[in-house]
PDB file of C-alpha atoms in Angstrom:
ATOM      1  CA  ALA A   1       6.305   1.140  50.796  1.00 43.00           C
ATOM      2  CA  GLU A   2       4.845  -2.180  51.229  1.00 56.00           C
ATOM      3  CA  GLN A   3       3.330  -3.069  47.779  1.00 64.00           C
ATOM      4  CA  GLY A   4       6.601  -3.777  45.642  1.00 66.00           C
ATOM      5  CA  GLY A   5       7.488  -4.344  42.210  1.00 69.00           C
ATOM      6  CA  GLU A   6       4.470  -6.621  41.733  1.00 76.00           C
ATOM      7  CA  ALA A   7       2.238  -3.816  42.383  1.00 75.00           C
ATOM      8  CA  ALA A   8       3.998  -1.474  40.283  1.00 73.00           C
ATOM      9  CA  LEU A   9       3.925  -3.741  37.084  1.00 76.00           C
ATOM     10  CA  LEU A  10       0.005  -4.220  37.814  1.00 79.00           C
ATOM     11  CA  PHE A  11      -0.673  -0.423  38.282  1.00 75.00           C
ATOM     12  CA  MET A  12       1.246  -0.446  34.660  1.00 73.00           C
ATOM     13  CA  LYS A  13      -0.734  -2.999  33.129  1.00 75.00           C
ATOM     14  CA  ASP A  14      -4.006  -1.233  34.461  1.00 76.00           C
ATOM     15  CA  CYS A  15      -2.665   1.935  33.030  1.00 70.00           C
ATOM     16  CA  ALA A  16      -2.331   0.120  29.552  1.00 64.00           C
ATOM     17  CA  ALA A  17      -5.793  -1.294  29.787  1.00 71.00           C
ATOM     18  CA  GLU A  18      -7.227   2.023  30.472  1.00 70.00           C
ATOM     19  CA  GLY A  19      -5.479   4.285  28.255  1.00 68.00           C
ATOM     20  CA  LYS A  20      -3.571   4.915  25.416  1.00 68.00           C
ATOM     21  CA  VAL A  21      -0.674   2.068  24.912  1.00 68.00           C
ATOM     22  CA  ILE A  22       2.769   3.211  24.997  1.00 76.00           C
ATOM     23  CA  SER A  23       5.026   0.377  24.962  1.00 82.00           C
ATOM     24  CA  HIS A  24       8.204   2.247  25.755  1.00 85.00           C
ATOM     25  CA  MET A  25       9.064   4.931  28.538  1.00 90.00           C
ATOM     26  CA  VAL A  26      12.038   6.025  30.591  1.00 91.00           C
ATOM     27  CA  LEU A  27      12.189   5.112  34.129  1.00 93.00           C
ATOM     28  CA  CYS A  28      14.189   7.283  36.154  1.00 93.00           C
ATOM     29  CA  ALA A  29      15.149   6.784  39.862  1.00 93.00           C
ATOM     30  CA  VAL A  30      16.604   9.601  41.729  1.00 93.00           C
ATOM     31  CA  GLY A  31      17.551  10.141  45.445  1.00 91.00           C
ATOM     32  CA  ASP A  32      20.624  10.819  47.547  1.00 86.00           C
ATOM     33  CA  ALA A  33      23.659   8.195  47.806  1.00 82.00           C
ATOM     34  CA  GLU A  34      22.777   4.814  49.119  1.00 79.00           C
ATOM     35  CA  GLY A  35      19.113   5.314  49.096  1.00 82.00           C
ATOM     36  CA  GLY A  36      18.573   1.621  47.626  1.00 86.00           C
ATOM     37  CA  LYS A  37      17.932   3.009  43.920  1.00 88.00           C
ATOM     38  CA  THR A  38      20.273   0.748  42.419  1.00 88.00           C
ATOM     39  CA  ALA A  39      18.890  -2.435  44.472  1.00 87.00           C
ATOM     40  CA  MET A  40      15.373  -1.707  44.057  1.00 87.00           C
ATOM     41  CA  LEU A  41      15.828  -1.020  40.213  1.00 90.00           C
ATOM     42  CA  ASN A  42      17.829  -4.383  40.096  1.00 88.00           C
ATOM     43  CA  ALA A  43      14.804  -6.367  42.101  1.00 88.00           C
ATOM     44  CA  LEU A  44      12.134  -4.534  39.915  1.00 88.00           C
ATOM     45  CA  MET A  45      13.990  -5.922  36.721  1.00 87.00           C
ATOM     46  CA  SER A  46      14.930  -9.398  38.268  1.00 86.00           C
ATOM     47  CA  PRO A  47      12.402 -12.115  37.137  1.00 85.00           C
ATOM     48  CA  GLU A  48      12.789 -13.167  40.824  1.00 84.00           C
ATOM     49  CA  GLY A  49      12.057  -9.721  42.230  1.00 79.00           C
ATOM     50  CA  ARG A  50      15.369  -9.479  44.266  1.00 77.00           C
ATOM     51  CA  SER A  51      18.635  -7.680  44.084  1.00 74.00           C
ATOM     52  CA  LEU A  52      21.990  -8.771  45.757  1.00 71.00           C
ATOM     53  CA  LEU A  53      23.661  -6.485  47.953  1.00 67.00           C
ATOM     54  CA  ILE A  54      25.293  -3.392  46.401  1.00 68.00           C
ATOM     55  CA  GLN A  55      29.009  -3.084  47.198  1.00 66.00           C
ATOM     56  CA  GLY A  56      30.873  -0.036  47.908  1.00 63.00           C
ATOM     57  CA  ASP A  57      33.036  -0.355  44.755  1.00 64.00           C
ATOM     58  CA  GLU A  58      29.611  -0.884  42.761  1.00 66.00           C
ATOM     59  CA  ARG A  59      27.839   2.487  43.587  1.00 64.00           C
ATOM     60  CA  THR A  60      26.452   4.119  40.764  1.00 65.00           C
ATOM     61  CA  VAL A  61      29.102   6.949  39.010  1.00 60.00           C
ATOM     62  CA  GLY A  62      26.781   9.486  37.159  1.00 64.00           C
ATOM     63  CA  VAL A  63      24.077   7.651  35.468  1.00 75.00           C
ATOM     64  CA  ASP A  64      23.694   4.129  34.875  1.00 79.00           C
ATOM     65  CA  ILE A  65      21.360   3.496  31.714  1.00 85.00           C
ATOM     66  CA  SER A  66      19.958   0.144  30.805  1.00 90.00           C
ATOM     67  CA  LEU A  67      17.054  -1.319  28.798  1.00 93.00           C
ATOM     68  CA  TRP A  68      14.226  -3.314  30.886  1.00 91.00           C
ATOM     69  CA  ARG A  69      12.108  -5.784  28.738  1.00 91.00           C
ATOM     70  CA  THR A  70       9.555  -6.459  30.929  1.00 88.00           C
ATOM     71  CA  GLY A  71       8.254  -9.562  29.262  1.00 85.00           C
ATOM     72  CA  TYR A  72       4.588  -8.178  29.442  1.00 84.00           C
ATOM     73  CA  ARG A  73       3.064  -8.069  26.077  1.00 84.00           C
ATOM     74  CA  THR A  74       0.298  -5.796  24.537  1.00 79.00           C
ATOM     75  CA  LYS A  75      -1.797  -6.755  21.514  1.00 80.00           C
ATOM     76  CA  GLU A  76      -1.859  -3.431  20.469  1.00 78.00           C
ATOM     77  CA  ALA A  77       2.031  -2.305  21.013  1.00 77.00           C
ATOM     78  CA  GLY A  78       3.850  -5.579  21.586  1.00 83.00           C
ATOM     79  CA  GLU A  79       6.371  -5.910  24.516  1.00 87.00           C
ATOM     80  CA  MET A  80       6.454  -3.010  27.219  1.00 88.00           C
ATOM     81  CA  THR A  81      10.160  -1.941  27.764  1.00 91.00           C
ATOM     82  CA  PHE A  82      11.792   0.822  29.645  1.00 93.00           C
ATOM     83  CA  ASP A  83      15.005   2.662  29.234  1.00 94.00           C
ATOM     84  CA  VAL A  84      16.115   3.010  33.176  1.00 94.00           C
ATOM     85  CA  LEU A  85      18.126   5.750  34.084  1.00 92.00           C
ATOM     86  CA  ASP A  86      19.761   5.013  37.970  1.00 91.00           C
ATOM     87  CA  PHE A  87      20.871   8.256  39.010  1.00 83.00           C
ATOM     88  CA  GLY A  88      24.120   8.481  41.324  1.00 78.00           C
ATOM     89  CA  GLY A  89      22.970  10.295  44.338  1.00 65.00           C
ATOM     90  CA  GLN A  90      26.240  11.753  45.462  1.00 65.00           C
ATOM     91  CA  GLY A  91      26.180  15.547  45.428  1.00 66.00           C
ATOM     92  CA  VAL A  92      29.049  15.735  42.775  1.00 60.00           C
ATOM     93  CA  TYR A  93      26.915  14.373  39.945  1.00 58.00           C
ATOM     94  CA  MET A  94      23.851  16.714  40.645  1.00 68.00           C
ATOM     95  CA  PRO A  95      25.091  19.467  37.924  1.00 65.00           C
ATOM     96  CA  THR A  96      24.927  16.609  35.225  1.00 66.00           C
ATOM     97  CA  HIS A  97      21.693  15.297  36.080  1.00 63.00           C
ATOM     98  CA  GLN A  98      19.799  18.190  34.832  1.00 71.00           C
ATOM     99  CA  PHE A  99      21.080  16.812  31.108  1.00 67.00           C
ATOM    100  CA  PHE A 100      19.076  13.378  31.463  1.00 70.00           C
ATOM    101  CA  LEU A 101      15.838  14.559  32.791  1.00 83.00           C
ATOM    102  CA  LEU A 102      12.975  14.186  30.476  1.00 85.00           C
ATOM    103  CA  HIS A 103       9.154  15.390  30.473  1.00 86.00           C
ATOM    104  CA  ARG A 104       7.747  12.223  29.205  1.00 86.00           C
ATOM    105  CA  ALA A 105       9.272   9.756  31.857  1.00 91.00           C
ATOM    106  CA  MET A 106       8.279   8.128  35.364  1.00 92.00           C
ATOM    107  CA  TYR A 107      10.204   9.239  37.981  1.00 94.00           C
ATOM    108  CA  LEU A 108      10.943   7.397  41.099  1.00 95.00           C
ATOM    109  CA  LEU A 109      12.213   9.448  44.152  1.00 94.00           C
ATOM    110  CA  VAL A 110      13.939   6.841  46.582  1.00 93.00           C
ATOM    111  CA  TRP A 111      14.878   7.504  49.968  1.00 92.00           C
ATOM    112  CA  ARG A 112      16.205   5.016  52.821  1.00 90.00           C
ATOM    113  CA  ALA A 113      14.416   4.146  55.826  1.00 90.00           C
ATOM    114  CA  LEU A 114      15.873   5.351  58.954  1.00 86.00           C
ATOM    115  CA  ASP A 115      17.076   2.338  61.311  1.00 86.00           C
ATOM    116  CA  TYR A 116      17.077   4.640  64.577  1.00 78.00           C
ATOM    117  CA  SER A 117      15.139   4.392  67.842  1.00 81.00           C
ATOM    118  CA  LEU A 118      11.449   6.076  67.810  1.00 78.00           C
ATOM    119  CA  GLU A 119      13.139   8.959  69.477  1.00 82.00           C
ATOM    120  CA  ASP A 120      16.044   9.439  67.212  1.00 82.00           C
ATOM    121  CA  THR A 121      13.665   8.654  64.264  1.00 77.00           C
ATOM    122  CA  GLU A 122      11.413  11.741  65.051  1.00 80.00           C
ATOM    123  CA  GLU A 123      14.550  13.856  65.664  1.00 84.00           C
ATOM    124  CA  GLU A 124      15.948  12.722  62.159  1.00 85.00           C
ATOM    125  CA  LEU A 125      12.625  13.123  60.417  1.00 86.00           C
ATOM    126  CA  PRO A 126      13.157  16.759  59.092  1.00 88.00           C
ATOM    127  CA  GLN A 127      16.271  15.799  57.086  1.00 88.00           C
ATOM    128  CA  VAL A 128      14.445  13.023  55.425  1.00 88.00           C
ATOM    129  CA  GLY A 129      11.688  15.715  54.405  1.00 89.00           C
ATOM    130  CA  GLU A 130      14.177  18.301  53.591  1.00 90.00           C
ATOM    131  CA  MET A 131      15.956  15.801  51.177  1.00 89.00           C
ATOM    132  CA  VAL A 132      12.616  14.677  49.466  1.00 92.00           C
ATOM    133  CA  CYS A 133      11.542  18.102  48.957  1.00 92.00           C
ATOM    134  CA  GLN A 134      14.782  19.178  47.695  1.00 89.00           C
ATOM    135  CA  TRP A 135      14.821  16.505  45.059  1.00 89.00           C
ATOM    136  CA  MET A 136      10.774  17.252  44.250  1.00 92.00           C
ATOM    137  CA  ASP A 137      12.156  21.096  43.795  1.00 91.00           C
ATOM    138  CA  MET A 138      14.637  20.368  41.768  1.00 88.00           C
ATOM    139  CA  LEU A 139      12.703  18.004  39.534  1.00 91.00           C
ATOM    140  CA  GLN A 140       9.752  20.492  39.430  1.00 92.00           C
ATOM    141  CA  HIS A 141      12.220  23.366  38.155  1.00 90.00           C
ATOM    142  CA  ARG A 142      13.934  21.353  35.537  1.00 90.00           C
ATOM    143  CA  VAL A 143      10.681  19.245  34.372  1.00 92.00           C
ATOM    144  CA  PRO A 144       7.713  21.393  35.376  1.00 92.00           C
ATOM    145  CA  GLY A 145       4.497  19.287  35.972  1.00 89.00           C
ATOM    146  CA  VAL A 146       6.290  15.868  36.143  1.00 89.00           C
ATOM    147  CA  SER A 147       4.855  13.179  38.255  1.00 87.00           C
ATOM    148  CA  ILE A 148       6.705  11.688  40.861  1.00 92.00           C
ATOM    149  CA  MET A 149       6.501   8.463  42.804  1.00 93.00           C
ATOM    150  CA  LEU A 150       7.760   8.470  46.405  1.00 94.00           C
ATOM    151  CA  VAL A 151       9.696   5.223  47.047  1.00 93.00           C
ATOM    152  CA  CYS A 152      10.783   4.059  50.565  1.00 92.00           C
ATOM    153  CA  THR A 153      13.934   1.561  50.579  1.00 90.00           C
ATOM    154  CA  HIS A 154      15.345  -0.736  53.281  1.00 89.00           C
ATOM    155  CA  CYS A 155      11.932  -0.766  55.166  1.00 89.00           C
ATOM    156  CA  ASP A 156      12.818  -4.099  56.697  1.00 88.00           C
ATOM    157  CA  THR A 157      15.697  -2.426  58.619  1.00 86.00           C
ATOM    158  CA  ALA A 158      13.677   0.087  60.536  1.00 87.00           C
ATOM    159  CA  ARG A 159      13.581  -0.632  64.440  1.00 88.00           C
ATOM    160  CA  SER A 160       9.870  -0.965  64.136  1.00 89.00           C
ATOM    161  CA  GLN A 161       6.749  -0.797  62.044  1.00 91.00           C
ATOM    162  CA  GLU A 162       5.777   2.432  64.245  1.00 91.00           C
ATOM    163  CA  CYS A 163       9.116   4.110  63.351  1.00 88.00           C
ATOM    164  CA  LEU A 164       8.552   2.941  59.470  1.00 91.00           C
ATOM    165  CA  ASP A 165       4.638   4.466  59.615  1.00 92.00           C
ATOM    166  CA  LEU A 166       6.230   7.540  61.271  1.00 90.00           C
ATOM    167  CA  GLN A 167       8.780   8.231  58.242  1.00 89.00           C
ATOM    168  CA  VAL A 168       6.283   7.240  55.614  1.00 90.00           C
ATOM    169  CA  GLU A 169       3.727   9.881  57.127  1.00 91.00           C
ATOM    170  CA  TYR A 170       6.118  12.482  57.676  1.00 90.00           C
ATOM    171  CA  VAL A 171       6.970  12.439  54.053  1.00 91.00           C
ATOM    172  CA  ARG A 172       3.545  12.176  53.180  1.00 90.00           C
ATOM    173  CA  LYS A 173       2.589  15.521  54.911  1.00 90.00           C
ATOM    174  CA  THR A 174       5.903  17.273  53.813  1.00 88.00           C
ATOM    175  CA  VAL A 175       5.248  16.939  50.314  1.00 86.00           C
ATOM    176  CA  LEU A 176       1.212  17.573  50.104  1.00 81.00           C
TER     177      LEU A 176
END
């Protein structure tokens, strides 16, 4: 949750240095509505590493697909690029998502940090864990063996570091 887009790019560079270079991949962001998928992707793809606030009328409808040119070049394969699929999180779009899921893609399962008091956060944790498990189950059912990276957004809105740590640890224990 604290490493950010720069750490993700460093991870991808390390993978390129230690394995077969693949210069083009698909990156899919999934999770519930208003979880921060679009803003996270915008920040990841932005040279400044920032995103503007997403207004209500700018929410993702269905699946938004864009090309991300990272600017990172390898000697072996040229510039690293991604087809980025930003899946709308509203339940009405769920039946169509299955048509866009791919075996050779990176999946980011995004959830929004709760901004409640410590006591209320503890009460709401099962809902967060259930949401994460539902998405993981759906992905594993549709794309068996897929690797999923968990991303917690809006970390700065948590009431305290203790509340945020509690959420991240709960999700970690739930999925292991």
